[in-house]
Coordinates of C-alpha atoms and ligand atoms in Angstrom, one line a residue:
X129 CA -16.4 -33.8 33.5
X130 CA -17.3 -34.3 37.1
X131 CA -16.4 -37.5 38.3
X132 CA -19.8 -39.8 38.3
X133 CA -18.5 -42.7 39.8
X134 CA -19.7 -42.9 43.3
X135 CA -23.4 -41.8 41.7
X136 CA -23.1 -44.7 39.5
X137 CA -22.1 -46.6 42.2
X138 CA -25.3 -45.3 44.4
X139 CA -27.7 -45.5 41.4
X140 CA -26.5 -49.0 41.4
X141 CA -27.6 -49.7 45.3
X142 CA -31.2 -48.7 43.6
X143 CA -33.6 -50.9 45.1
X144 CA -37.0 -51.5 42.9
X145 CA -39.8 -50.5 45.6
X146 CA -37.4 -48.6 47.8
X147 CA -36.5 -45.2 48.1
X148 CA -33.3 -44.0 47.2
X149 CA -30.2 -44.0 49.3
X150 CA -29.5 -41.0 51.4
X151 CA -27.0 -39.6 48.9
X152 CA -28.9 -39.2 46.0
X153 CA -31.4 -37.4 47.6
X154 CA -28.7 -34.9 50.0
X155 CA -25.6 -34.3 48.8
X156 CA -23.7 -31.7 46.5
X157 CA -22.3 -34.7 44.0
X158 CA -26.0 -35.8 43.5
X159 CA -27.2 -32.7 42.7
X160 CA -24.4 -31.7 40.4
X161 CA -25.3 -34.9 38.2
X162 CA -28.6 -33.9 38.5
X163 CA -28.4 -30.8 37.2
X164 CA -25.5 -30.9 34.6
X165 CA -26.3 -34.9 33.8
X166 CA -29.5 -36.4 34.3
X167 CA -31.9 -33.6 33.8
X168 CA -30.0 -32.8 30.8
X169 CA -31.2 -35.7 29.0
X170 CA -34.9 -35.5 29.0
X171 CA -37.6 -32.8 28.5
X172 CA -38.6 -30.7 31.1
X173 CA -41.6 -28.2 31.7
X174 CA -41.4 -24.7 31.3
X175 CA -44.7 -23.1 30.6
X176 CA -47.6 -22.5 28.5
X177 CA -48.2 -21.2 25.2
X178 CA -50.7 -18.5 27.5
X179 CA -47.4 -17.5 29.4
X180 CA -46.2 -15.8 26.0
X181 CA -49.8 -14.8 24.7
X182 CA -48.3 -12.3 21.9
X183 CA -44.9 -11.3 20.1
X184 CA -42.5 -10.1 22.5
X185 CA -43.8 -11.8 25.2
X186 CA -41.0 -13.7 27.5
X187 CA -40.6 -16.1 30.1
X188 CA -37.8 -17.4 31.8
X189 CA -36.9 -21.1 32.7
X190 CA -34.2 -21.7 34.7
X191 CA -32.5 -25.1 35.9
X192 CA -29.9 -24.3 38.5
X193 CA -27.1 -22.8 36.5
X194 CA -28.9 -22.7 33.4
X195 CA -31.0 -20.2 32.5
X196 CA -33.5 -20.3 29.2
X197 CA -35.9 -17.3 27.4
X198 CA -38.9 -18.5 25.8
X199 CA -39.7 -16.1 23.4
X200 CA -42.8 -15.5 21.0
X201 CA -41.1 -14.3 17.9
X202 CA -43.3 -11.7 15.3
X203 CA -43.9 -14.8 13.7
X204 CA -46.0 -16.1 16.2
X205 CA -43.4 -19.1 16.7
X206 CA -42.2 -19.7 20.3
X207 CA -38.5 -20.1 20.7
X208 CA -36.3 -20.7 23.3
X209 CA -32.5 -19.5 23.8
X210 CA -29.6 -19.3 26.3
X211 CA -30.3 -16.2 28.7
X212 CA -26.2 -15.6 27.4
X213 CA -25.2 -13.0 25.0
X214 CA -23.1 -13.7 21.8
X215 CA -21.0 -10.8 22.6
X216 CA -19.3 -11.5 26.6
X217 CA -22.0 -14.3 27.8
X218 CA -23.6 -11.4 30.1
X219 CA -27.6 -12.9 30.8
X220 CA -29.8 -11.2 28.6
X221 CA -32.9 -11.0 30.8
X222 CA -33.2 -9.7 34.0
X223 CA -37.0 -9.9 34.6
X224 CA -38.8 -13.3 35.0
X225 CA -41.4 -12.3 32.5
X226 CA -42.6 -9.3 30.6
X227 CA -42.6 -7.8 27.2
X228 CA -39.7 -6.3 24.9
X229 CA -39.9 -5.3 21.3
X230 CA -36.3 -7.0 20.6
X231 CA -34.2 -8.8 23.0
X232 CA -31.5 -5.7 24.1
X233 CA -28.2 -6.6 26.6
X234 CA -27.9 -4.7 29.0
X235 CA -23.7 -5.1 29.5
X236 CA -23.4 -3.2 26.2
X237 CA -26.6 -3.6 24.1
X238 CA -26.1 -6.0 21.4
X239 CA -29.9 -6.0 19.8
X240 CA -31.2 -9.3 18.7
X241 CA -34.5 -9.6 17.0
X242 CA -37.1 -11.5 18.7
X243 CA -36.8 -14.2 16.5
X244 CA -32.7 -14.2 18.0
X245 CA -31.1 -12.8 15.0
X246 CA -28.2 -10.5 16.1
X247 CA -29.6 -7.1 14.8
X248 CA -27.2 -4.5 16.0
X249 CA -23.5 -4.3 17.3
X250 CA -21.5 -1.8 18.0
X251 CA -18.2 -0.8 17.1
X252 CA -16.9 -3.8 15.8
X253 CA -14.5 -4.7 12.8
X254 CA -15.9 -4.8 9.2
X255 CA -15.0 -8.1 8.9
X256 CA -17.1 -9.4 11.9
X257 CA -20.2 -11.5 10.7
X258 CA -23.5 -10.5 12.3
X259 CA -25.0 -14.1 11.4
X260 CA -22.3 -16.2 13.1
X261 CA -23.7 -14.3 16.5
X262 CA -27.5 -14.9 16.8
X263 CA -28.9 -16.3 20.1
X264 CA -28.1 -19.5 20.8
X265 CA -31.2 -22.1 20.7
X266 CA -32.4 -24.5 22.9
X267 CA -34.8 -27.1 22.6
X268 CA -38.3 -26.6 22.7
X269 CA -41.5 -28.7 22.1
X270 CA -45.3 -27.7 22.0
X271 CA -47.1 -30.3 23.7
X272 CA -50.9 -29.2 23.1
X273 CA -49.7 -25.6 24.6
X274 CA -47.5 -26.7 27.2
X275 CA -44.2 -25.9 26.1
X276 CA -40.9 -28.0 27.1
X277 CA -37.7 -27.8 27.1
X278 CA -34.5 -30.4 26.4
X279 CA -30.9 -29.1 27.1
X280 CA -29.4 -32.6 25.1
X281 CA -27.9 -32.0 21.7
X282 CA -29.9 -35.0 20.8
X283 CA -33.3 -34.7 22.6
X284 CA -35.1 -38.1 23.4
X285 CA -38.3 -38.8 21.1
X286 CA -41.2 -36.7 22.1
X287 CA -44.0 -37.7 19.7
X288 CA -45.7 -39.9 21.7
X289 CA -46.0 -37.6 24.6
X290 CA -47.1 -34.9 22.6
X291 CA -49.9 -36.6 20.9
X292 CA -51.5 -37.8 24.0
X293 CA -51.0 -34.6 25.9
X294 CA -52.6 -32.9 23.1
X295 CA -55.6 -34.9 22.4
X296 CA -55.8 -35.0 26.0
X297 CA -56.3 -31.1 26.6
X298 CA -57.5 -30.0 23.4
X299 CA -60.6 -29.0 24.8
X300 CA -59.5 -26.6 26.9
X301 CA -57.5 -24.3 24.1
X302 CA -54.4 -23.2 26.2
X303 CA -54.0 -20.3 23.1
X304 CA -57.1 -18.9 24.3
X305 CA -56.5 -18.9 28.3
X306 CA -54.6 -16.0 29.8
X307 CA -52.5 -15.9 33.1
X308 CA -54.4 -14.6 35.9
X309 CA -51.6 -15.4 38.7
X310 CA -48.7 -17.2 39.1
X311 CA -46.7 -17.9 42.7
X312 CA -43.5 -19.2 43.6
X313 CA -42.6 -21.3 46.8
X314 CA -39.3 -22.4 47.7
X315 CA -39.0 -25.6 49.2
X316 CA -35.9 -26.4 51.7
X317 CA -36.2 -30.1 50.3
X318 CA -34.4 -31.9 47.4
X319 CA -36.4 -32.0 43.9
X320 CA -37.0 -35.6 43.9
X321 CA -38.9 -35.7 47.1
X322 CA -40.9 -32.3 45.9
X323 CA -41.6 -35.0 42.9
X324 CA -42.4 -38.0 45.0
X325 CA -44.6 -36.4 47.0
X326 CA -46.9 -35.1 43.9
X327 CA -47.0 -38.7 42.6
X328 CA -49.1 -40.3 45.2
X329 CA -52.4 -39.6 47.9
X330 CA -51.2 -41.9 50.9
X331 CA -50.4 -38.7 52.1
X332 CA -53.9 -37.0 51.3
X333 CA -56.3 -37.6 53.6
X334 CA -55.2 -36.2 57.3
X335 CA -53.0 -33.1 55.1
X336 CA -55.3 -32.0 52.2
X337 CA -58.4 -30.7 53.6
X338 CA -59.0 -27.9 51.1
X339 CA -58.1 -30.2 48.0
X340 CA -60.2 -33.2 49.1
X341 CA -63.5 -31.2 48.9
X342 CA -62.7 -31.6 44.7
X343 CA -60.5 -34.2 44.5
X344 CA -61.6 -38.1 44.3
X345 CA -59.9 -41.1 44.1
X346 CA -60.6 -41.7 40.9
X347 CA -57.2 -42.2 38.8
X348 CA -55.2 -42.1 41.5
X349 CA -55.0 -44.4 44.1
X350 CA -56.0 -43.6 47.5
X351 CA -57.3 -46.0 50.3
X352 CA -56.1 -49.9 49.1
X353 CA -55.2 -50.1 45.5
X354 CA -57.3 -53.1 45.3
X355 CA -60.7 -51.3 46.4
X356 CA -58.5 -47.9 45.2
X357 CA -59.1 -48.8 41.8
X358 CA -62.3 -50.4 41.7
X359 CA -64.1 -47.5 43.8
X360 CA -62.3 -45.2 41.0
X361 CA -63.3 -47.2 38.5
X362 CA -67.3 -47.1 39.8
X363 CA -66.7 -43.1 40.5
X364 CA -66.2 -42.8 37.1
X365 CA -68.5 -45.6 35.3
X366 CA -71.6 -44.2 35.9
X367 CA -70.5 -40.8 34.2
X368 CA -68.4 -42.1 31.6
X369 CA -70.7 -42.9 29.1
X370 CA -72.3 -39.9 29.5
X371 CA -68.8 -38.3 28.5
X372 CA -68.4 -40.2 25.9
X373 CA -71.7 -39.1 24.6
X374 CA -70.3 -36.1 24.8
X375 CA -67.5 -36.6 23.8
X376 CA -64.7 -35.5 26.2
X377 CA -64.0 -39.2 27.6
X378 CA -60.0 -40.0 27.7
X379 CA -58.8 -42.5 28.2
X380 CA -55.8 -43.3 31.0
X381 CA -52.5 -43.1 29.7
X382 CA -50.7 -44.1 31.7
X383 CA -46.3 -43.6 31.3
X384 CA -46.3 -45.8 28.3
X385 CA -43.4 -47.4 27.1
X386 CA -41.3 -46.2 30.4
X387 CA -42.4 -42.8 29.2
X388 CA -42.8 -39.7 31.2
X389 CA -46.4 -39.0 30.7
X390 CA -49.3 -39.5 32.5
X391 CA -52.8 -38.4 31.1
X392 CA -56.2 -39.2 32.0
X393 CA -60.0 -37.6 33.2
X394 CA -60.5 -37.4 36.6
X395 CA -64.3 -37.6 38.5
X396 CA -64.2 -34.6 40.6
X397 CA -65.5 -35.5 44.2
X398 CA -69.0 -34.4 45.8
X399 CA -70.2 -33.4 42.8
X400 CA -67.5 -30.6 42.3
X401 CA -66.8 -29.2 39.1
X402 CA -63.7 -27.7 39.5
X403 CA -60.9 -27.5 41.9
X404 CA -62.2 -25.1 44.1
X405 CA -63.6 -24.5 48.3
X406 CA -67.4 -24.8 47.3
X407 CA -66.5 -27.0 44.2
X408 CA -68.8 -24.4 42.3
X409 CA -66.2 -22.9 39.0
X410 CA -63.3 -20.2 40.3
X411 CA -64.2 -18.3 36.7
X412 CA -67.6 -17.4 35.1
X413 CA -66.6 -18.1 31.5
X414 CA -65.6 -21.4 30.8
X415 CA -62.8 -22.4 28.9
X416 CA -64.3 -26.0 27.2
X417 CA -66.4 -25.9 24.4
X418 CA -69.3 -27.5 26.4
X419 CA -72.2 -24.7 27.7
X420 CA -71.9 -26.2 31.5
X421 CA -69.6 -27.0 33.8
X422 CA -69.5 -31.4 34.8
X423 CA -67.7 -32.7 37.8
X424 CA -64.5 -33.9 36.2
X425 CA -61.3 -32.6 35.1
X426 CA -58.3 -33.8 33.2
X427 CA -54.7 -33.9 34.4
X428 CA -51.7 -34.1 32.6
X429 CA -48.4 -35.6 35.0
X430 CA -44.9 -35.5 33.1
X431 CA -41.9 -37.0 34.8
X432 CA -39.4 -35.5 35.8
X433 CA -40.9 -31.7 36.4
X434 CA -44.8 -31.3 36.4
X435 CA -47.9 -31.4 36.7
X436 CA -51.4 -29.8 35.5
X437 CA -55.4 -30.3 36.1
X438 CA -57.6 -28.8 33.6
X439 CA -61.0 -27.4 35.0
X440 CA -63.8 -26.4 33.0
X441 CA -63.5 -23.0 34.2
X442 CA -59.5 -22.8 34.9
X443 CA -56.0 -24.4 34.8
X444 CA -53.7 -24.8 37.3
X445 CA -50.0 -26.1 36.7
X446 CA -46.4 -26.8 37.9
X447 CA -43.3 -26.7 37.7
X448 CA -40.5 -27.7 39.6
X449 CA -37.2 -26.3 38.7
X450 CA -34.0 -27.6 41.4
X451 CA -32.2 -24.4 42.8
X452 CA -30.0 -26.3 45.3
X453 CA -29.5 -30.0 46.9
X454 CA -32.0 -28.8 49.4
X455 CA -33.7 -26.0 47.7
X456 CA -36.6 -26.5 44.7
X457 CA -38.2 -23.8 43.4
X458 CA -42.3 -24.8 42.6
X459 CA -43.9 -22.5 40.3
X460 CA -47.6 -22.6 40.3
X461 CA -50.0 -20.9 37.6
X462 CA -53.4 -20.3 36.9
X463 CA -54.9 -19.8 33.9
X464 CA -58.7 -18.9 33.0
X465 CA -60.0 -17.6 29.6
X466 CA -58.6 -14.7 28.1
X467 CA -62.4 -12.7 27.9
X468 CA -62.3 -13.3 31.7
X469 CA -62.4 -10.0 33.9
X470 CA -61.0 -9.7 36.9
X471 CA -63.6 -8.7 39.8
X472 CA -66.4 -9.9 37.5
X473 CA -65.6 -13.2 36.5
X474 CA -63.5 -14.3 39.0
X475 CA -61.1 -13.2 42.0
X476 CA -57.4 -14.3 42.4
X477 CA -58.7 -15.2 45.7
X478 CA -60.8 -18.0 45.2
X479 CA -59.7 -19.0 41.6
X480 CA -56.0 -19.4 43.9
X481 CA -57.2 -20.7 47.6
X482 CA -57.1 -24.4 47.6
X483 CA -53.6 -24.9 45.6
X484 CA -52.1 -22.0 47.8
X485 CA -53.2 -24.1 51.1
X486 CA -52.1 -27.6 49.0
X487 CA -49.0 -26.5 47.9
X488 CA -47.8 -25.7 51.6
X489 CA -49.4 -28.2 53.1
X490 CA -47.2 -30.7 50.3
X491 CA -43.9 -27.6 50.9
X492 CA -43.8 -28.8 54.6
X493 CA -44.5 -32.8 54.0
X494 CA -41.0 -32.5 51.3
X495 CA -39.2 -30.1 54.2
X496 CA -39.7 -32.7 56.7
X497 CA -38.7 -36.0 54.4
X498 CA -35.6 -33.9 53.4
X499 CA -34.7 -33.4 57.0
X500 CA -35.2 -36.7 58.1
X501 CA -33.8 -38.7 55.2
X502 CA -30.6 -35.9 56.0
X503 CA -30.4 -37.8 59.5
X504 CA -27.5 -40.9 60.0
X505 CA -30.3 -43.0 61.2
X506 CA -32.4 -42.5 57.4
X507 CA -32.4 -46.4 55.6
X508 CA -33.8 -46.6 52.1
X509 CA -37.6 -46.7 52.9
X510 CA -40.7 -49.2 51.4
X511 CA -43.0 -47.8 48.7
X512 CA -46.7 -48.4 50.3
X513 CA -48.4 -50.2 47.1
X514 CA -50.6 -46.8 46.5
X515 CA -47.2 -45.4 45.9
X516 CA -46.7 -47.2 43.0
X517 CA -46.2 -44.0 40.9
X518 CA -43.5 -42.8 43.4
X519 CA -41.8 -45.5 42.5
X520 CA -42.2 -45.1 38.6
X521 CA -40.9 -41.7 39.2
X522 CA -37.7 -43.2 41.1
X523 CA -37.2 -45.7 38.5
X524 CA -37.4 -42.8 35.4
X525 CA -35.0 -41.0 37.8
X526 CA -32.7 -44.0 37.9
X527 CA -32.9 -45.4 34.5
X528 CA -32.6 -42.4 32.8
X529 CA -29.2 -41.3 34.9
X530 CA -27.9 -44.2 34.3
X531 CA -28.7 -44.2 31.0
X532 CA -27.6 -40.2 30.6
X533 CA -24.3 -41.1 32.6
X534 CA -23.1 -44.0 30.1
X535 CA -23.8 -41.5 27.3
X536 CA -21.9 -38.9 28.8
X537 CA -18.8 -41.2 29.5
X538 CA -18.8 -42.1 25.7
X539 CA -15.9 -40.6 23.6
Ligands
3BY612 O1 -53.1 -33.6 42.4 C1 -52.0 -34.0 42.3 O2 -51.3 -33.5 41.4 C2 -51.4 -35.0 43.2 C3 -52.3 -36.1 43.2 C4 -52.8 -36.2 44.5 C5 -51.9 -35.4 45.4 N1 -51.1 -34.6 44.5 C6 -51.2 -33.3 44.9
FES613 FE1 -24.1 -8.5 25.8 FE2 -21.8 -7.2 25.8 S1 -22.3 -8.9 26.9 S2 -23.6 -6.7 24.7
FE614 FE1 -50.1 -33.4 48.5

């Protein structure tokens, strides 16, 4: 393996509160522990169930040099695998995402059923066994419909996440949403900073003006924690029993047990009731169970790789996959109900607009941290106390490469 040491030695300088030394954030050594150590260890975001709506369906995940296909098997079960062949490693899929009837190489067309059962191989001796050859499976977990990923042999516990993720979106049926557009940005900043900067709204105000006609304080600080949570707490009070009534209030959860999620209801701002410019719903069928839309949504935030808000008409979500030290791919989708037609119900358009603006506004506030935390003169930086989820991403970062790196120097 690599040699770790001088990350241990930085994840050592770690400061609670402060940001991380230039290093970890910059350099080629960082992200190589990243990538092959730390992210290794823990479960990461991939997609929804709606991403791979029928058998056959695909969709690739990729993590620098590793490369996974999320299948949906005739079986209906989703599985994931290496993008490798069994017969000389060649990647299997090409394409991002589509439809095959059987998973087919394209070196020299090995055929694998979709449930990654080697099906069909040429030319080779009688005595080679067809079974010792199947796909090679990775990790994967249903959390409520969003579907993750874990590249450890021995993946770290999961139940708890997954129940509160999926009593947390369970009214809003991801099986029954359908993807109306996806988009990729690349960002020329590390990963963690793409991730710090999702964790907190000091930066809000002067940068988000299409996102602040739906979004409120409320569950995440904004303004002085101290008046930040009791103005979220009266944004949300007066409605709350109402939801209850109604029974759609949750709960926060909020990173229990140093966990990695984050689940709670969110009151949408001026009356909003979904994330969209005139707060009115981006789709005419709604996707809850309820026969209106009300101003809130939910919003699901997993350390180390996404994040999702749940509309009453739509779903948008996130995921950040690390391409380079300074290079993150951030892959954005949105979902609406799978009755919904195009041109009728909704538009790309307008179902699309404000995330589009957000996520490049939030592109170039990472570009220009990554450039000046790059510069000689960049010292480990204060967390404001609003940013007190920036820093609970830092320390999962931390804690869990430390903890990854000890495992991985064990005999
Ligand atoms: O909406 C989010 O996911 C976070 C919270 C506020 C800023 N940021 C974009
Ligand atoms: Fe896949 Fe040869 S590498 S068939
Ligand atoms: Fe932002």
């Amino acid at each position: 393996m690599h040699d770790f040491a001088p990350i241990a030695e930085l994840l050592n300088q770690d400061r609670p509160g402060y940001t991380l030394p230039q290093r970890l954030y910059t350099s080629e050594e960082a992200f190589a522990f990243d990538t092959q150590v730390m992210l290794k260890s823990v479960w990461l975001y991939a997609c929804t169930v709606a991403h791979v709506k029928n058998p056959g369906d695909f969709y690739v995940f990729e993590m620098a040099n590793n490369s996974v296909v999320i299948l949906r098997g005739k079986d209906g079960v989703v599985r994931a695998f290496y993008n490798t062949c069994t017969h000389r490693g060649s990647r299997l899929c090409e394409a991002q995402s589509g439809t095959m009837p059987r998973v087919m190489c394209p070196y020299h067309f090995w055929t694998f059923g979709l449930d990654g059962k080697l099906i069909a191989a040429r030319g080779m001796p009688e005595a080679f066994d067809k079974s010792a050859h199947n796909l090679r499976e990775v990790a994967l977990e249903n959390c409520g419909g969003l579907l993750f990923v874990c590249f450890a042999e021995n993946p770290p516990p999961i139940d708890r996440a997954k129940a509160d993720i999926a009593a947390g979106i369970a009214l809003y049926n991801l099986d029954k949403l359908k993807v109306a557009a996806t988009e990729d940005l690349h960002d020329e900043a590390n990963w963690k900073l793409v991730m710090e900067n999702n964790r907190e709204c000091y930066h809000c105000e002067s940068n988000h003006p299409e996102l602040l006609q739906s979004l409120s304080g409320s569950g995440f600080g904004r303004g002085n924690p101290e008046d930040g949570v009791a103005s979220a707490e009266a944004d949300v009070d007066a409605e709350r029993k109402r939801w209850q009534a109604m029974g759609i209030w949750q709960d926060l959860v909020e990173f229990p047990d140093k966990g990695w999620h984050r689940v709670g209801r969110l009151g949408l701002a001026n009356g909003a009731l979904s994330q969209t410019i005139d707060g009115q719903p981006a789709s005419k069928k709604l996707i809850w169970p309820i026969d209106h839309a009300e101003p809130t949504s939910v919003s699901v935030w997993t350390h180390p790789n996404s994040w999702h808000h749940f509309c009453c008409d739509h779903v948008v979500t996130f995921s950040v996959m690390p391409v380079a030290p300074g290079r993150t791919l951030v892959r954005t989708s949105w979902l609406v109900h799978e009755d919904a037609v195009e041109g009728e119900d909704y538009t790309v358009e307008n179902l699309t607009r404000v995330w589009k603006a957000t996520n490049r506004q939030d592109r170039h506030l990472a570009e220009i941290n990554h450039a000046g935390i790059a510069t000689d003169g960049y010292r480990p930086g204060m967390y404001a106390l609003e940013e007190n989820l920036v820093d609970a991403f830092k320390t999962f970062y931390v804690e869990r490469g430390k903890a990854a790196l000890e495992a991985a120097g064990r005999p």
